[in-house]
Coordinates of C-alpha atoms in Angstrom, one line a residue:
M178 CA -59.6 8.3 -89.1
T179 CA -59.0 11.7 -90.8
L180 CA -56.1 14.1 -90.4
S181 CA -55.3 17.7 -91.4
H182 CA -52.8 20.3 -90.4
Q183 CA -53.6 23.9 -89.3
A184 CA -51.8 26.9 -87.9
T185 CA -54.6 27.4 -85.4
P186 CA -57.2 25.0 -84.1
A187 CA -59.9 24.5 -86.7
P188 CA -63.4 25.8 -86.1
A189 CA -66.0 23.1 -85.2
M190 CA -67.5 21.3 -88.2
E191 CA -71.2 21.2 -88.6
R192 CA -71.8 18.1 -86.5
T193 CA -73.8 17.5 -83.4
V194 CA -71.7 17.6 -80.3
L195 CA -72.8 14.9 -77.8
Q196 CA -70.1 15.4 -75.2
R197 CA -67.3 17.9 -75.0
V198 CA -63.8 17.0 -73.6
I199 CA -63.5 19.3 -70.6
M200 CA -61.0 20.1 -67.9
P201 CA -61.4 21.2 -64.2
R202 CA -62.1 24.9 -63.5
D203 CA -59.5 27.1 -61.9
S204 CA -61.7 27.3 -58.8
D205 CA -61.8 23.5 -58.4
P206 CA -59.8 21.8 -55.8
L207 CA -57.1 19.3 -56.8
D208 CA -59.2 16.3 -55.7
V209 CA -61.5 16.7 -58.7
R210 CA -58.7 16.0 -61.3
P211 CA -59.3 12.2 -61.3
M212 CA -62.8 13.0 -62.6
Y213 CA -61.3 14.5 -65.7
L214 CA -57.9 13.0 -66.2
D215 CA -56.3 9.6 -65.4
E216 CA -52.8 10.8 -64.7
P217 CA -50.1 8.4 -63.5
E218 CA -48.2 9.2 -60.3
H219 CA -45.6 12.0 -60.8
V220 CA -47.3 13.1 -64.1
H221 CA -49.1 16.4 -63.9
C222 CA -50.7 17.9 -67.0
H223 CA -51.1 21.6 -67.5
V224 CA -54.7 22.7 -67.8
S225 CA -54.8 26.0 -69.7
S226 CA -58.6 26.3 -70.1
R227 CA -61.7 24.2 -69.7
R228 CA -61.2 22.9 -73.3
A229 CA -57.4 22.7 -73.5
V230 CA -54.7 20.6 -71.7
T231 CA -51.0 20.0 -72.3
V232 CA -49.5 16.5 -71.6
P233 CA -45.9 16.8 -70.5
P234 CA -43.0 15.1 -72.3
S235 CA -42.4 11.3 -72.0
A236 CA -45.8 10.7 -70.4
L237 CA -48.8 8.5 -70.9
V238 CA -52.1 10.1 -69.8
S239 CA -55.5 8.6 -70.2
F240 CA -58.8 10.4 -70.7
A241 CA -60.7 7.4 -69.4
A242 CA -62.1 9.5 -66.7
Y243 CA -65.6 10.0 -65.5
F244 CA -66.3 13.3 -67.3
N245 CA -64.3 12.5 -70.5
A246 CA -64.8 8.9 -71.4
F247 CA -67.9 8.4 -73.6
P248 CA -70.6 6.2 -72.1
A249 CA -71.3 4.4 -75.4
S250 CA -73.6 1.7 -74.0
Y251 CA -76.1 4.2 -72.8
W252 CA -76.2 6.0 -76.2
R253 CA -76.5 2.6 -77.9
R254 CA -79.4 1.5 -75.7
W255 CA -81.5 4.6 -75.6
T256 CA -80.7 6.8 -78.6
T257 CA -80.7 6.6 -82.4
V258 CA -76.9 7.3 -82.5
D259 CA -75.0 4.3 -84.1
E260 CA -71.6 6.0 -84.6
V261 CA -69.7 8.7 -82.7
T262 CA -66.5 10.4 -83.7
L263 CA -63.8 11.7 -81.5
R264 CA -62.7 15.1 -82.8
L265 CA -59.8 17.0 -81.4
S266 CA -56.9 19.3 -82.2
A267 CA -53.4 18.3 -81.3
R268 CA -50.0 20.1 -81.4
G269 CA -46.6 18.7 -80.5
A270 CA -45.2 15.2 -80.8
G271 CA -46.7 11.9 -79.6
R272 CA -49.7 9.9 -80.4
V273 CA -53.4 9.6 -79.7
D274 CA -54.9 6.1 -79.2
V275 CA -58.6 5.2 -78.9
Y276 CA -59.9 2.3 -76.8
R277 CA -63.2 0.8 -75.8
S278 CA -64.2 -1.4 -73.0
Q279 CA -66.7 -4.3 -73.0
A280 CA -69.4 -4.9 -70.4
S281 CA -67.0 -7.2 -68.6
G282 CA -64.5 -4.3 -68.2
D283 CA -62.0 -5.9 -70.6
I284 CA -60.2 -3.2 -72.7
V285 CA -59.9 -3.3 -76.5
Y286 CA -57.6 -1.1 -78.7
L287 CA -59.5 0.5 -81.6
T288 CA -57.4 2.9 -83.5
G289 CA -54.7 5.5 -83.2
Q290 CA -52.5 8.1 -84.9
P291 CA -49.1 9.6 -84.3
V292 CA -48.8 13.4 -84.1
R293 CA -45.8 15.3 -85.5
S294 CA -46.7 18.9 -85.6
P295 CA -44.7 21.0 -83.2
D296 CA -45.4 24.3 -85.1
G297 CA -49.1 23.8 -86.0
W298 CA -52.3 22.0 -85.1
T299 CA -53.2 18.6 -86.4
E300 CA -57.0 18.0 -86.6
L301 CA -57.8 14.4 -85.7
E302 CA -61.0 12.5 -86.2
F303 CA -61.6 8.9 -85.0
P304 CA -65.1 7.4 -85.9
V305 CA -66.3 4.6 -83.6
D306 CA -69.2 2.3 -84.4
I307 CA -71.2 1.8 -81.1
R308 CA -73.7 -0.8 -82.3
A309 CA -71.8 -3.5 -80.3
F310 CA -72.2 -1.7 -76.9
E311 CA -75.7 -2.9 -75.9
D312 CA -74.8 -4.4 -72.6
G313 CA -72.0 -2.0 -71.5
G314 CA -68.8 -0.3 -72.4
W315 CA -67.1 3.1 -72.7
V316 CA -64.9 4.7 -75.3
W317 CA -61.9 6.9 -74.5
F318 CA -58.6 8.1 -75.8
D319 CA -55.0 8.0 -74.4
V320 CA -52.3 10.5 -75.1
F321 CA -48.6 9.4 -75.3
T322 CA -45.8 12.0 -75.7
D323 CA -42.3 11.8 -76.9
D324 CA -39.6 14.2 -75.7
T325 CA -41.9 17.3 -76.2
P326 CA -45.3 18.2 -74.8
L327 CA -48.5 17.5 -76.7
E328 CA -51.4 20.0 -76.5
I329 CA -55.0 18.8 -76.8
S330 CA -57.7 21.4 -77.6
G331 CA -61.4 21.5 -78.4
G332 CA -62.0 17.8 -78.1
A333 CA -65.5 16.4 -78.4
W334 CA -67.5 13.3 -79.1
V335 CA -69.8 14.2 -82.0
A336 CA -72.4 12.5 -84.2
A337 CA -72.7 12.9 -88.0
Q338 CA -76.5 13.0 -87.9
E339 CA -78.3 16.2 -87.2
L340 CA -80.3 16.3 -84.0
P341 CA -83.3 18.6 -83.6
R342 CA -82.6 21.7 -81.5
R343 CA -84.3 21.5 -78.1
T344 CA -84.4 24.5 -75.7
V345 CA -84.3 24.1 -71.9
S346 CA -86.0 25.8 -69.0
V347 CA -84.1 25.4 -65.7
G348 CA -86.1 25.1 -62.5
M349 CA -84.6 25.5 -59.0
T350 CA -86.2 25.6 -55.6
T351 CA -84.3 27.2 -52.7
F352 CA -84.8 27.6 -49.0
N353 CA -82.4 29.9 -47.1
R354 CA -79.4 28.9 -49.2
P355 CA -78.6 32.1 -51.1
D356 CA -74.9 31.4 -51.4
D357 CA -75.3 28.0 -53.0
C358 CA -78.2 29.1 -55.2
V359 CA -76.4 32.1 -56.6
A360 CA -73.3 30.1 -57.2
S361 CA -75.3 27.7 -59.4
L362 CA -76.8 30.6 -61.3
L363 CA -73.3 32.0 -61.9
A364 CA -72.1 28.6 -63.2
L365 CA -75.1 28.4 -65.6
G366 CA -74.3 31.9 -67.0
G367 CA -70.6 31.3 -67.3
D368 CA -70.6 29.1 -70.3
P369 CA -71.9 30.5 -73.7
A370 CA -72.7 27.0 -75.0
V371 CA -74.9 26.2 -72.0
L372 CA -76.6 29.6 -72.3
D373 CA -77.3 28.8 -75.9
V374 CA -79.7 26.0 -75.0
I375 CA -81.3 27.7 -72.0
D376 CA -84.4 29.9 -72.7
K377 CA -85.5 30.4 -69.1
V378 CA -84.4 30.0 -65.5
Y379 CA -87.0 29.8 -62.8
V380 CA -86.1 29.9 -59.1
A381 CA -88.8 29.3 -56.5
D382 CA -87.5 31.1 -53.5
Q383 CA -89.3 29.8 -50.4
G384 CA -87.1 31.0 -47.6
T385 CA -86.7 34.1 -45.4
R386 CA -83.1 34.8 -46.7
K387 CA -83.9 35.9 -50.2
I388 CA -81.5 35.3 -53.0
S389 CA -82.4 38.7 -54.4
A390 CA -80.5 40.2 -51.4
H391 CA -77.3 38.3 -52.2
P392 CA -74.4 40.6 -53.2
R393 CA -73.8 38.7 -56.4
F394 CA -77.4 38.3 -57.4
A395 CA -77.3 41.1 -59.9
E396 CA -74.2 39.6 -61.5
A397 CA -75.9 36.2 -61.7
G398 CA -78.9 37.8 -63.4
A399 CA -76.8 39.7 -65.8
G400 CA -74.8 36.6 -66.7
L401 CA -78.1 34.8 -67.6
G402 CA -79.0 37.6 -70.0
G403 CA -82.6 38.3 -68.9
R404 CA -83.5 34.6 -68.6
L405 CA -83.8 34.6 -64.8
E406 CA -87.2 34.8 -63.0
V407 CA -87.4 34.5 -59.3
I408 CA -90.8 33.6 -57.8
E409 CA -91.1 34.2 -54.0
Q410 CA -93.7 31.9 -52.4
A411 CA -94.5 30.2 -49.2
N412 CA -92.5 27.2 -48.2
L413 CA -94.2 24.3 -50.1
G414 CA -91.1 22.0 -49.8
G415 CA -89.2 20.5 -52.7
S416 CA -92.3 19.2 -54.4
G417 CA -94.0 22.6 -54.3
G418 CA -90.9 24.5 -55.4
F419 CA -90.0 22.1 -58.3
T420 CA -93.7 21.9 -59.3
R421 CA -93.8 25.7 -59.5
A422 CA -90.9 25.6 -62.0
L423 CA -92.6 22.9 -64.1
F424 CA -95.9 24.8 -63.9
E425 CA -94.4 28.1 -65.1
S426 CA -92.5 26.4 -67.9
L427 CA -95.6 24.7 -69.2
E428 CA -97.8 27.8 -68.8
H429 CA -95.5 30.6 -70.0
T430 CA -92.8 29.1 -72.3
D431 CA -92.6 26.9 -75.3
V432 CA -89.4 25.1 -74.2
D433 CA -88.9 21.5 -75.2
Q434 CA -87.2 20.3 -72.0
I435 CA -87.3 21.2 -68.3
L436 CA -84.2 20.7 -66.1
L437 CA -84.8 20.5 -62.3
M438 CA -81.8 21.2 -60.0
D439 CA -81.3 21.4 -56.2
D440 CA -80.1 24.7 -54.7
D441 CA -77.3 23.1 -52.7
I442 CA -75.3 21.5 -55.5
M443 CA -72.0 22.4 -57.2
L444 CA -72.8 22.3 -60.9
E445 CA -70.7 20.9 -63.7
P446 CA -72.2 23.1 -66.4
D447 CA -71.4 20.6 -69.2
S448 CA -73.9 18.2 -67.6
V449 CA -76.7 20.5 -68.9
L450 CA -75.5 20.1 -72.5
R451 CA -75.0 16.3 -72.1
A452 CA -78.5 15.8 -70.7
N453 CA -79.9 18.0 -73.4
A454 CA -78.1 16.2 -76.2
F455 CA -79.1 12.7 -74.9
A456 CA -82.8 13.6 -74.7
R457 CA -82.6 15.1 -78.2
A458 CA -81.1 11.9 -79.5
A459 CA -83.4 9.5 -77.6
A460 CA -85.3 7.0 -79.8
S461 CA -88.4 7.8 -77.6
P462 CA -88.8 10.3 -74.8
V463 CA -86.9 9.5 -71.6
I464 CA -86.2 11.3 -68.4
V465 CA -82.5 12.0 -68.2
G466 CA -81.0 12.0 -64.7
C467 CA -77.6 13.2 -63.6
H468 CA -75.4 11.3 -61.2
M469 CA -74.7 12.6 -57.7
L470 CA -71.0 13.1 -56.7
N471 CA -69.9 13.7 -53.1
L472 CA -69.6 17.4 -52.4
Q473 CA -67.3 16.7 -49.4
A474 CA -65.0 14.2 -51.3
R475 CA -65.1 15.4 -54.8
S476 CA -63.7 12.3 -56.5
R477 CA -66.4 10.0 -55.1
L478 CA -69.5 8.8 -57.0
H479 CA -72.6 8.2 -54.9
S480 CA -74.1 5.5 -57.1
M481 CA -74.2 4.4 -60.8
G482 CA -78.0 4.2 -60.4
E483 CA -80.9 3.5 -58.1
V484 CA -84.3 1.7 -58.2
V485 CA -87.3 1.4 -56.0
D486 CA -87.8 -2.1 -54.8
L487 CA -91.6 -2.5 -55.1
G488 CA -91.5 -5.6 -52.9
T489 CA -90.2 -3.7 -49.9
C490 CA -91.2 -0.2 -51.1
M491 CA -87.7 1.1 -50.4
W492 CA -85.1 2.7 -52.7
R493 CA -81.8 0.9 -53.2
A494 CA -78.8 0.7 -55.6
A495 CA -79.8 -0.7 -59.0
P496 CA -78.8 -4.3 -59.8
G497 CA -75.1 -4.3 -60.6
A498 CA -74.6 -0.6 -59.6
I499 CA -71.4 0.3 -57.7
E500 CA -71.8 2.7 -54.8
D501 CA -69.5 5.3 -53.2
H502 CA -66.8 4.8 -55.7
D503 CA -63.6 6.8 -55.4
F504 CA -62.1 7.6 -58.8
A505 CA -58.9 8.9 -57.1
A506 CA -58.2 5.4 -55.7
H507 CA -59.7 3.2 -58.5
S508 CA -59.8 4.5 -62.0
L509 CA -62.5 3.8 -64.6
R510 CA -60.1 1.5 -66.5
S511 CA -59.3 -0.6 -63.4
T512 CA -62.9 -1.0 -62.1
K513 CA -64.7 -3.6 -64.1
E514 CA -68.0 -3.1 -62.3
L515 CA -68.3 0.4 -63.8
H516 CA -68.5 -0.8 -67.4
R517 CA -71.8 -2.6 -67.3
R518 CA -74.8 -0.5 -68.3
I519 CA -77.0 0.1 -65.3
D520 CA -80.8 0.4 -65.7
V521 CA -82.8 2.4 -63.1
T522 CA -86.3 3.2 -62.2
Y523 CA -85.7 6.8 -61.0
N524 CA -83.2 9.5 -60.5
G525 CA -83.0 12.0 -57.7
W526 CA -83.9 15.6 -58.5
W527 CA -80.5 17.0 -57.6
S528 CA -80.4 17.4 -61.4
C529 CA -82.9 15.7 -63.7
L530 CA -84.2 16.7 -67.2
F531 CA -87.7 16.1 -68.5
P532 CA -88.9 16.3 -72.1
R533 CA -92.0 18.5 -72.2
E534 CA -94.0 15.6 -73.5
V535 CA -93.3 13.6 -70.4
I536 CA -94.7 16.3 -68.1
E537 CA -97.7 16.9 -70.3
R538 CA -98.7 13.2 -70.4
T539 CA -97.6 12.2 -66.9
G540 CA -98.9 15.2 -65.0
L541 CA -97.2 17.3 -62.2
P542 CA -95.6 15.9 -59.1
L543 CA -97.6 14.9 -56.0
P544 CA -98.0 17.5 -53.2
L545 CA -95.7 15.6 -50.9
F546 CA -93.6 18.6 -49.6
I547 CA -90.3 16.6 -49.5
K548 CA -89.0 13.1 -50.0
W549 CA -90.1 10.4 -52.5
E550 CA -91.7 12.8 -55.0
D551 CA -88.9 12.1 -57.4
A552 CA -89.1 8.3 -57.1
E553 CA -92.9 8.4 -57.3
Y554 CA -92.8 10.6 -60.4
S555 CA -90.5 8.3 -62.3
L556 CA -92.6 5.3 -61.5
R557 CA -95.7 7.1 -62.8
A558 CA -93.8 8.2 -65.9
L559 CA -92.6 4.7 -66.5
A560 CA -96.2 3.4 -66.3
A561 CA -97.0 6.0 -69.0
G562 CA -94.2 4.7 -71.2
F563 CA -91.4 7.1 -70.2
P564 CA -88.3 5.4 -68.6
T565 CA -85.6 7.1 -66.6
V566 CA -81.9 7.0 -67.6
S567 CA -79.1 7.9 -65.1
L568 CA -76.5 9.2 -67.6
P569 CA -72.8 8.7 -66.7
G570 CA -70.7 11.8 -67.3
A571 CA -73.6 14.1 -66.5
A572 CA -73.3 14.9 -62.7
V573 CA -73.4 17.4 -59.9
W574 CA -71.8 17.5 -56.5
H575 CA -74.2 17.2 -53.6
M576 CA -74.0 16.6 -49.9
P577 CA -74.1 12.8 -49.2
W578 CA -77.0 11.3 -47.3
T579 CA -74.6 9.8 -44.7
N580 CA -73.9 13.3 -43.5
K581 CA -77.5 14.2 -42.8
N582 CA -80.0 13.3 -40.0
D583 CA -82.9 12.9 -42.4
S584 CA -83.9 9.5 -41.2
T585 CA -84.4 10.7 -37.6
D586 CA -85.1 14.4 -37.7
W587 CA -88.3 16.1 -38.9
T588 CA -87.9 14.6 -42.3
A589 CA -88.7 11.1 -40.9
Y590 CA -92.3 12.1 -41.0
F591 CA -92.2 12.7 -44.8
H592 CA -90.0 9.6 -45.4
L593 CA -92.7 7.4 -43.9
R594 CA -95.9 9.1 -45.0
N595 CA -94.7 9.6 -48.6
R596 CA -93.3 6.1 -48.9
L597 CA -96.7 4.8 -48.0
V598 CA -98.3 7.0 -50.6
L599 CA -95.8 5.6 -53.2
A600 CA -96.6 2.0 -52.1
A601 CA -100.3 2.6 -52.3
L602 CA -100.0 4.0 -55.8
H603 CA -97.4 1.7 -57.4
T604 CA -96.6 -1.6 -55.9
P605 CA -98.4 -4.6 -57.5
Y606 CA -97.7 -6.8 -54.5
D607 CA -99.5 -7.4 -51.2
V608 CA -97.1 -5.6 -49.0
R609 CA -99.2 -5.6 -45.8
K610 CA -97.0 -8.1 -43.9
T611 CA -93.9 -6.3 -45.1
L612 CA -95.1 -2.9 -44.0
L613 CA -96.1 -4.4 -40.6
R614 CA -92.7 -6.1 -40.1
Q615 CA -90.7 -3.1 -41.2
G616 CA -92.7 -0.6 -39.2
L617 CA -92.7 -2.5 -35.9
R618 CA -89.1 -3.3 -36.2
A619 CA -88.1 0.3 -36.9
T620 CA -90.3 1.6 -34.1
L621 CA -88.7 -0.8 -31.5
G622 CA -85.3 0.2 -32.7
R623 CA -86.0 3.9 -32.3
L624 CA -87.5 3.4 -28.8
L625 CA -84.5 1.4 -27.7
N626 CA -82.4 4.3 -29.0
M627 CA -84.4 6.7 -26.9
Q628 CA -85.6 8.5 -30.1
Y629 CA -89.1 9.2 -28.8
S630 CA -89.6 12.3 -31.0
T631 CA -89.0 10.3 -34.2
V632 CA -91.5 7.7 -33.1
A633 CA -94.0 10.3 -32.3
I634 CA -93.9 12.1 -35.7
E635 CA -93.9 8.7 -37.4
Q636 CA -97.2 8.0 -35.7
K637 CA -98.5 11.3 -37.0
A638 CA -97.3 10.2 -40.5
L639 CA -99.3 7.0 -40.3
E640 CA -102.4 8.7 -39.1
D641 CA -102.1 11.4 -41.8
F642 CA -101.6 8.8 -44.5
M643 CA -104.7 6.9 -43.2
A644 CA -106.7 10.1 -43.3
G645 CA -106.6 9.8 -47.1
P646 CA -105.4 11.8 -50.0
D647 CA -107.9 14.6 -49.8
R648 CA -105.9 16.5 -47.3
L649 CA -102.5 16.4 -49.1
F650 CA -102.9 19.8 -50.7
D651 CA -104.2 21.4 -47.4
M652 CA -101.3 20.0 -45.5
L653 CA -98.6 21.1 -48.0
G654 CA -97.6 24.3 -46.3
G655 CA -98.8 23.6 -42.7
T656 CA -97.5 20.2 -41.8
L657 CA -93.9 21.2 -41.1
P658 CA -94.7 23.6 -38.3
E659 CA -96.9 20.9 -36.7
I660 CA -94.2 18.4 -36.9
Q661 CA -91.6 20.8 -35.4
A662 CA -94.0 21.6 -32.6
L663 CA -94.6 17.9 -31.8
R664 CA -90.8 17.2 -31.8
A665 CA -90.2 20.1 -29.4
E666 CA -92.1 18.2 -26.8
Y667 CA -89.4 15.6 -26.5
S668 CA -85.9 16.2 -25.1
D669 CA -84.2 14.0 -27.6
A670 CA -85.1 16.5 -30.3
R671 CA -83.4 19.4 -28.6
V672 CA -79.9 19.9 -30.0
L673 CA -77.1 21.8 -28.3
N674 CA -73.8 22.8 -29.8
S675 CA -71.5 20.3 -28.0
A676 CA -71.3 17.6 -25.4
R677 CA -69.3 20.1 -23.3
A678 CA -72.7 21.7 -22.4
F679 CA -73.3 18.7 -20.1
P680 CA -71.4 17.1 -17.2
P681 CA -68.8 14.4 -18.1
P682 CA -70.2 10.9 -18.6
T683 CA -70.4 8.6 -15.6
F684 CA -69.3 5.4 -17.4
D685 CA -65.5 4.9 -17.9
M686 CA -64.3 4.7 -21.5
V687 CA -63.4 1.0 -21.4
Q688 CA -66.9 0.0 -20.1
A689 CA -68.5 2.1 -22.9
E690 CA -66.2 0.5 -25.5
R691 CA -67.3 -3.0 -24.6
M692 CA -70.9 -2.0 -25.1
L693 CA -70.3 -0.6 -28.6
H694 CA -69.7 -4.0 -30.2
R695 CA -72.7 -5.7 -31.8
P696 CA -72.9 -9.4 -30.8
E697 CA -72.1 -11.6 -33.8
N698 CA -73.7 -14.8 -32.4
P699 CA -77.5 -14.7 -33.1
V700 CA -78.2 -16.2 -29.6
K701 CA -76.2 -13.5 -27.9
L702 CA -77.8 -10.8 -30.1
A703 CA -81.2 -12.1 -29.1
L704 CA -80.2 -12.1 -25.5
R705 CA -78.9 -8.5 -25.8
A706 CA -82.3 -7.5 -27.3
S707 CA -84.2 -9.1 -24.5
E708 CA -82.0 -7.4 -21.9
A709 CA -82.6 -4.1 -23.7
L710 CA -86.3 -4.6 -23.8
L711 CA -86.6 -5.4 -20.1
H712 CA -84.2 -2.6 -19.3
N713 CA -86.5 -0.1 -21.0
L714 CA -89.5 -1.2 -18.8
R715 CA -87.6 -0.5 -15.5
K716 CA -87.2 2.8 -13.7
P717 CA -84.1 4.6 -14.8
D718 CA -81.2 5.6 -12.5
A719 CA -82.1 9.1 -11.1
S720 CA -78.6 10.3 -11.5
A721 CA -78.7 9.8 -15.3
A722 CA -81.3 12.5 -15.6
D723 CA -78.8 15.3 -15.3
R724 CA -75.5 13.6 -16.2
P725 CA -75.1 11.3 -19.3
Q726 CA -73.8 7.9 -18.8
V727 CA -71.9 7.9 -22.2
N728 CA -71.0 10.4 -25.0
V729 CA -71.9 8.5 -28.2
P730 CA -70.8 9.5 -31.7
S731 CA -73.5 9.3 -34.4
A732 CA -72.0 6.3 -36.1
S733 CA -72.1 4.3 -32.8
A734 CA -75.7 5.2 -31.8
R735 CA -77.2 1.7 -32.1
W736 CA -79.8 0.0 -30.1
Y737 CA -77.5 -2.7 -28.6
L738 CA -75.6 0.2 -26.9
L739 CA -78.3 2.8 -26.2
G740 CA -81.0 0.2 -25.4
N741 CA -79.0 -0.8 -22.2
L742 CA -78.4 2.8 -21.0
D743 CA -80.4 5.3 -19.1
S744 CA -79.0 8.4 -20.8
A745 CA -76.5 9.5 -23.3
T746 CA -75.4 12.4 -25.5
V747 CA -75.6 11.5 -29.2
S748 CA -74.0 13.7 -31.9
N749 CA -75.6 14.6 -35.2
A750 CA -74.5 12.8 -38.4
D751 CA -72.8 16.0 -39.6
G752 CA -71.2 16.7 -36.2
S753 CA -73.0 20.0 -35.8
G754 CA -74.5 19.3 -32.3
V755 CA -75.6 16.8 -29.8
A756 CA -78.8 15.7 -28.2
F757 CA -79.2 14.5 -24.6
R758 CA -81.3 11.4 -24.7
H759 CA -83.0 10.1 -21.5
R760 CA -84.7 6.8 -21.1
D761 CA -88.4 7.1 -20.2
P762 CA -90.4 3.9 -19.5
K763 CA -93.7 5.7 -19.6
L764 CA -93.0 7.1 -23.1
F765 CA -91.7 3.7 -24.2
R766 CA -95.0 2.0 -23.2
E767 CA -97.3 4.8 -24.6
L768 CA -95.6 5.0 -28.0
S769 CA -95.3 1.2 -28.3
R770 CA -99.0 0.9 -27.8
Q771 CA -99.8 3.7 -30.2
A772 CA -97.5 2.2 -32.9
A773 CA -99.1 -1.2 -32.5
Q774 CA -102.6 0.3 -32.9
N775 CA -101.7 2.3 -35.9
Y776 CA -100.0 -0.5 -37.7
R777 CA -102.9 -2.9 -37.1
R778 CA -105.2 -0.2 -38.5
L779 CA -102.9 0.3 -41.5
I780 CA -102.9 -3.4 -42.4
R781 CA -106.7 -3.6 -41.9
E782 CA -107.4 -0.6 -44.1
W783 CA -104.7 -1.0 -46.7
P784 CA -106.9 -2.4 -49.5
R785 CA -109.3 0.6 -49.1
L786 CA -106.5 3.1 -48.9
R787 CA -104.8 1.7 -52.0
E788 CA -107.9 2.2 -54.0
T789 CA -108.6 5.7 -52.6
Y790 CA -105.1 7.0 -53.4
R791 CA -105.2 5.6 -56.9
A792 CA -108.5 7.1 -57.6
A793 CA -107.3 10.5 -56.4
L794 CA -104.1 10.5 -58.4
P795 CA -105.3 12.4 -61.5
E796 CA -106.6 15.3 -59.4
L797 CA -103.6 15.4 -57.2
T798 CA -101.2 15.8 -60.2
S799 CA -103.3 18.1 -62.4
V800 CA -102.2 21.5 -63.6
E801 CA -105.5 23.0 -62.3
S802 CA -105.1 21.6 -58.8
W803 CA -101.6 23.1 -58.5
R804 CA -102.8 26.3 -60.1
K805 CA -105.2 26.8 -57.2
V806 CA -102.3 26.4 -54.8
F807 CA -100.0 28.9 -56.5
E808 CA -102.8 31.4 -57.0
S809 CA -103.8 31.3 -53.3

């Protein structure tokens, strides 16, 4: 530990900053504070800037918070950094203590120093050896005050070694979200340190509401200092928009890293610097992914990391990863599960950084429009020797999946088709029985839920997948209108603003409540399923055609309720509207038959399809193939 006294905070020494100590922005709501500070009840620190905070008298405040604790185990595992130093300026009276955690979550005191400088700044440095952090652990500092406040300014976790400078191109794709997109551009341009590493910002604008027409677009462009380039193109989905940014970065810049970001995020700008520094320090090239925080509950973390289960061909939380964690209710120090290092196989492209070498050697994304392109890409990169790291402390806020209908609306087509593409390309297992079991079970559940439109577009997904990879580029811009036209043929896909658009339900509330409960006994559950299956083969009550039997909230729309009804209104996951679902025995039979035929064919042709897709992969992901798309 070193110590010096100054009248003003000392300028930064020539060391590589790995992670700055940062505070919430003035525009942030109060519920983000637990992401930056661990304040006891009835203690409220004064945040004077993004880099400065004052701890009030007679208080103990910890910086063991998501954005300010240093995730040492990740730096130990993936980078060449063996030692980090906490550097900060302090003024007032109190002390600063440094702690570490172990993979078990146990907390260990490392070092500390009293501060007695009410009239000037004390420069503090605390070196920490991180070679014993292989399996897990964070490092942080606590501040204790006497009878006067203690100001903390300019804190950072730094490395003595010099890391090579690496410039970044930022790539965003947007579709009719000009407010969100421009807000992210303004955030990027609002921090000089972030701008210092950014050479170019590409936005692929694929919507009809152009960001160039936004009232603050000129301000955003000026803030980026000439780095912004907006490319207007047809709607090629997330894969087409992100690939355009990758393509332009490779073709027209010499940047070292490319950072992809969604258009509907709220950005923590420091995440750009942290991902950039981590990739610069990596022992070998890695994809650096940012965590997703809940945009509607700002102190909640979606997941510490995710993997693709190649046995089931589904994404899931990584082994040991904690999900939907609320830092306002359970701090980092008190949650032992957060201290183990989590290894992943992919990271969502809400924010994800790629070294240029990774793109050049792995190729471009597949032309999948939307869904699974991020997971497929990381699996392909891993096979080429480039793992993905989901880096704690680097994060953006994004709408949670639980508030979307993307498993039942038009995106259900892309979920299924693209999942099959990923399975054909990457699973080493014989998954035919698994795909058959999953597919038929999901189809039956949707039919019992009267989701005929979803089953119909999933049949199209199966048929399009079995048509082979040669049509993927041709379908890139035209499949969505076809899906939307197909869905429009089914009443369950027509959404109105509210259940008040329909007559009141015929069932009384007590009767409906009894039907909401899933039977716990397996025998009773099987009996309920048999009753629902037989019910769906009978002619429905004619009165249910114009008047719903029940109004069902989205969370209660389960087969054991809907499978025994003739009609119901069902709300969207985000509460923005309702659909009037009617039971139709004819559709039930037709779609059941079609699904059985398609899944039998899928299982029969799977070995051939697997080889066909693998053979086509180099052409599907080549720069020249995508060049033809963009030029046309």
